[in-house]
């Protein structure tokens, strides 16, 4: 929905409420209620948290007000009283309306169309949330490294006792990246050592783009390639 600029269709507060209760006492995430935690949901749920944190700079004060016929917008207010909107930092002084048709910022009453190709870039630009993450990031790293990692042969798995596979290896590593960088103020800032479980130089993984689940350097390369086509 973020990629389509249709965040206004989501009940963000209900989504946050549902997501935060998917983290189990083991530190990992479950896919739905009454299920065991599974390593792959480190990204499927942790990635949601990263997206929500970027969309709404202060989730506690996040309000979804798209029930009105005349004003469909998502307003997220930070703790300092400033209004932040859908995570597109290039329009920080404008009102972003996320109504039907992917409408964009208003200029003197006129609504400009949103350039959908810029949404993913705007998403990672500018300053990120300064509030505490929506989940226990160290707890998630602990589950991934100690429980999902196959110590003898490498790779990652659902949980102890399960075989390793490429699927879980991919999404466990992605979740590990999300949990390490979730505290960073922007995409150019590495995490502090205290936000990375274990030896910093050994355990720190590369950053991913939470909307695409690809390493951030590859995202920039792909964007440059398709922009020049």
C-alpha positions in Angstrom: 0.0 0.0 0.0 2.9 2.3 0.7 4.3 1.7 -2.8 0.9 2.6 -4.3 0.5 5.7 -2.2 -2.7 4.1 -0.7 -1.8 4.2 3.0 -5.0 6.1 3.6 -6.9 2.8 3.2 -5.2 1.3 6.2 -6.3 1.5 9.8 -2.7 2.2 11.0 -3.4 2.2 14.7 -5.2 -1.2 14.5 -2.3 -2.5 12.4 0.2 -1.4 15.0 -1.9 -3.0 17.7 -2.0 -6.3 15.9 1.6 -6.3 14.9 3.2 -5.6 18.3 1.4 -8.6 19.8 2.9 -11.0 17.2 6.3 -10.9 19.0 6.5 -13.9 21.3 8.3 -14.4 24.6 11.1 -16.1 22.6 11.8 -12.8 20.8 10.7 -14.0 17.4 7.5 -13.3 15.6 4.5 -15.5 14.9 2.6 -15.1 11.6 -0.9 -15.0 13.3 -2.5 -15.7 16.7 -2.2 -19.1 18.3 0.9 -20.0 16.2 4.5 -20.7 17.2 7.1 -18.1 16.3 8.9 -18.7 13.0 12.2 -17.2 11.8 10.8 -16.0 8.5 8.4 -13.7 10.2 11.4 -11.8 11.5 11.0 -9.8 8.2 7.3 -10.2 7.5 6.4 -8.7 10.9 9.6 -6.8 11.6 9.5 -5.2 8.2 6.0 -4.0 8.9 7.2 -2.3 12.0 10.0 -0.5 10.1 7.5 0.7 7.5 5.0 1.8 10.1 7.7 3.6 12.0 8.7 5.5 8.8 5.1 6.3 7.8 4.2 7.5 11.3 7.0 9.3 13.1 5.2 8.9 16.4 2.9 5.8 16.3 1.3 6.7 19.7 -0.2 9.9 18.3 -0.9 8.4 14.8 -4.4 9.1 13.7 -6.0 7.6 10.6 -8.7 10.1 9.5 -9.9 8.9 6.1 -13.6 8.4 6.9 -14.6 11.8 5.7 -15.8 12.5 2.2 -14.0 15.8 2.0 -10.7 15.0 3.7 -8.9 11.7 3.3 -5.4 11.9 4.9 -3.1 10.2 7.3 -1.8 12.5 9.9 1.1 11.4 12.2 2.2 13.9 14.8 5.6 13.7 16.4 6.3 14.4 20.0 7.6 17.9 19.3 4.2 18.9 17.9 5.1 19.0 14.3 2.8 17.3 11.8 4.4 14.5 9.7 2.7 12.6 7.0 3.2 9.6 4.9 7.0 9.4 5.1 7.7 11.4 1.9 10.3 13.7 3.4 10.7 15.8 0.3 7.3 17.5 1.0 7.8 18.1 4.7 6.1 21.6 4.5 3.1 20.4 2.5 -0.1 18.5 3.2 -0.2 15.1 1.6 -3.6 13.8 0.7 -3.8 10.1 0.1 -7.2 9.9 -1.4 -8.5 8.1 -4.5 -6.3 8.1 -7.5 -3.0 8.6 -5.7 -3.3 12.3 -5.2 -0.3 14.2 -4.1 0.7 17.5 -2.4 -1.5 20.5 -2.6 -0.2 23.8 -4.1 -2.6 26.8 -3.8 -5.6 24.4 -3.8 -4.5 22.3 -6.8 -3.6 18.7 -6.2 -0.6 17.4 -8.1 -0.3 13.8 -9.1 2.1 11.7 -7.2 5.1 10.3 -9.1 4.9 6.7 -8.0 8.5 5.9 -9.1 9.7 8.4 -6.4 7.8 6.9 -3.5 10.4 4.2 -2.6 13.1 6.9 -2.8 11.2 9.4 -0.7 10.5 6.6 1.8 14.2 6.2 2.7 15.1 9.9 2.4 15.2 12.4 5.3 15.2 11.8 9.0 13.6 8.8 10.5 11.6 8.4 13.7 13.4 9.2 16.9 11.0 7.2 19.1 11.5 3.7 20.5 11.0 0.9 17.9 7.6 -0.9 17.9 9.2 -4.2 18.9 12.1 -5.6 21.0 14.9 -5.4 18.5 17.5 -7.1 20.6 15.0 -9.9 21.5 14.4 -10.5 17.8 18.2 -10.6 17.0 18.6 -13.0 19.9 16.0 -15.4 18.4 17.4 -15.2 14.9 21.1 -15.7 15.9 20.6 -18.3 18.7 17.5 -20.2 17.6 17.0 -19.8 13.9 20.7 -20.0 12.9 22.0 -23.4 12.0 25.2 -23.4 13.9 26.9 -26.4 12.4 26.3 -25.9 8.7 25.3 -22.3 8.4 22.0 -20.9 7.1 18.8 -20.2 9.0 15.6 -22.1 9.8 12.1 -21.8 11.2 13.1 -22.8 14.7 15.3 -25.4 16.5 14.7 -28.9 15.2 13.7 -27.7 11.8 16.0 -28.0 8.7 17.7 -24.9 7.2 16.6 -23.7 3.8 17.1 -20.8 1.4 13.7 -19.3 2.2 14.2 -18.9 5.9 17.8 -17.9 5.4 16.7 -15.0 3.2 14.0 -13.7 5.6 15.9 -14.3 8.8 18.8 -12.2 7.4 16.4 -9.5 6.3 14.8 -9.5 9.7 18.2 -9.3 11.3 19.0 -6.2 9.2 15.6 -4.6 10.1 16.2 -5.2 13.8 19.8 -3.8 13.7 18.9 -0.6 11.8 15.5 0.2 13.3 17.0 2.7 15.7 18.9 4.7 13.0 17.8 8.3 12.5 18.4 8.1 8.7 19.5 5.7 6.0 23.1 7.0 6.1 23.6 6.4 9.8 24.9 3.0 10.9 23.5 1.5 14.1 25.2 2.1 17.5 27.0 -0.9 18.9 24.5 -1.2 21.7 21.8 -1.9 19.1 23.6 -4.9 17.6 23.6 -8.1 19.5 27.0 -9.7 19.9 30.3 -8.6 18.3 29.6 -5.5 16.1 32.0 -6.3 13.3 31.0 -9.9 13.0 27.2 -9.6 13.4 26.3 -6.4 11.6 24.7 -7.1 8.3 23.9 -4.9 5.4 21.0 -2.6 5.4 17.9 -3.4 3.3 15.1 -1.4 1.8 12.1 -2.4 3.8 9.7 -2.0 0.9 11.6 -4.2 -1.5 13.7 -6.4 0.8 16.9 -5.9 -1.2 20.2 -4.5 0.0 20.1 -0.8 -0.1 23.1 -0.5 -2.5 21.3 -2.7 -5.0 18.2 -0.6 -4.7 20.2 2.5 -5.7 21.7 0.7 -8.6 18.3 -0.5 -9.8 16.8 2.9 -9.5 19.5 4.5 -11.4 19.3 1.9 -14.2 15.5 2.2 -14.7 15.6 6.0 -14.3 18.0 6.3 -17.2 16.1 3.8 -19.4 
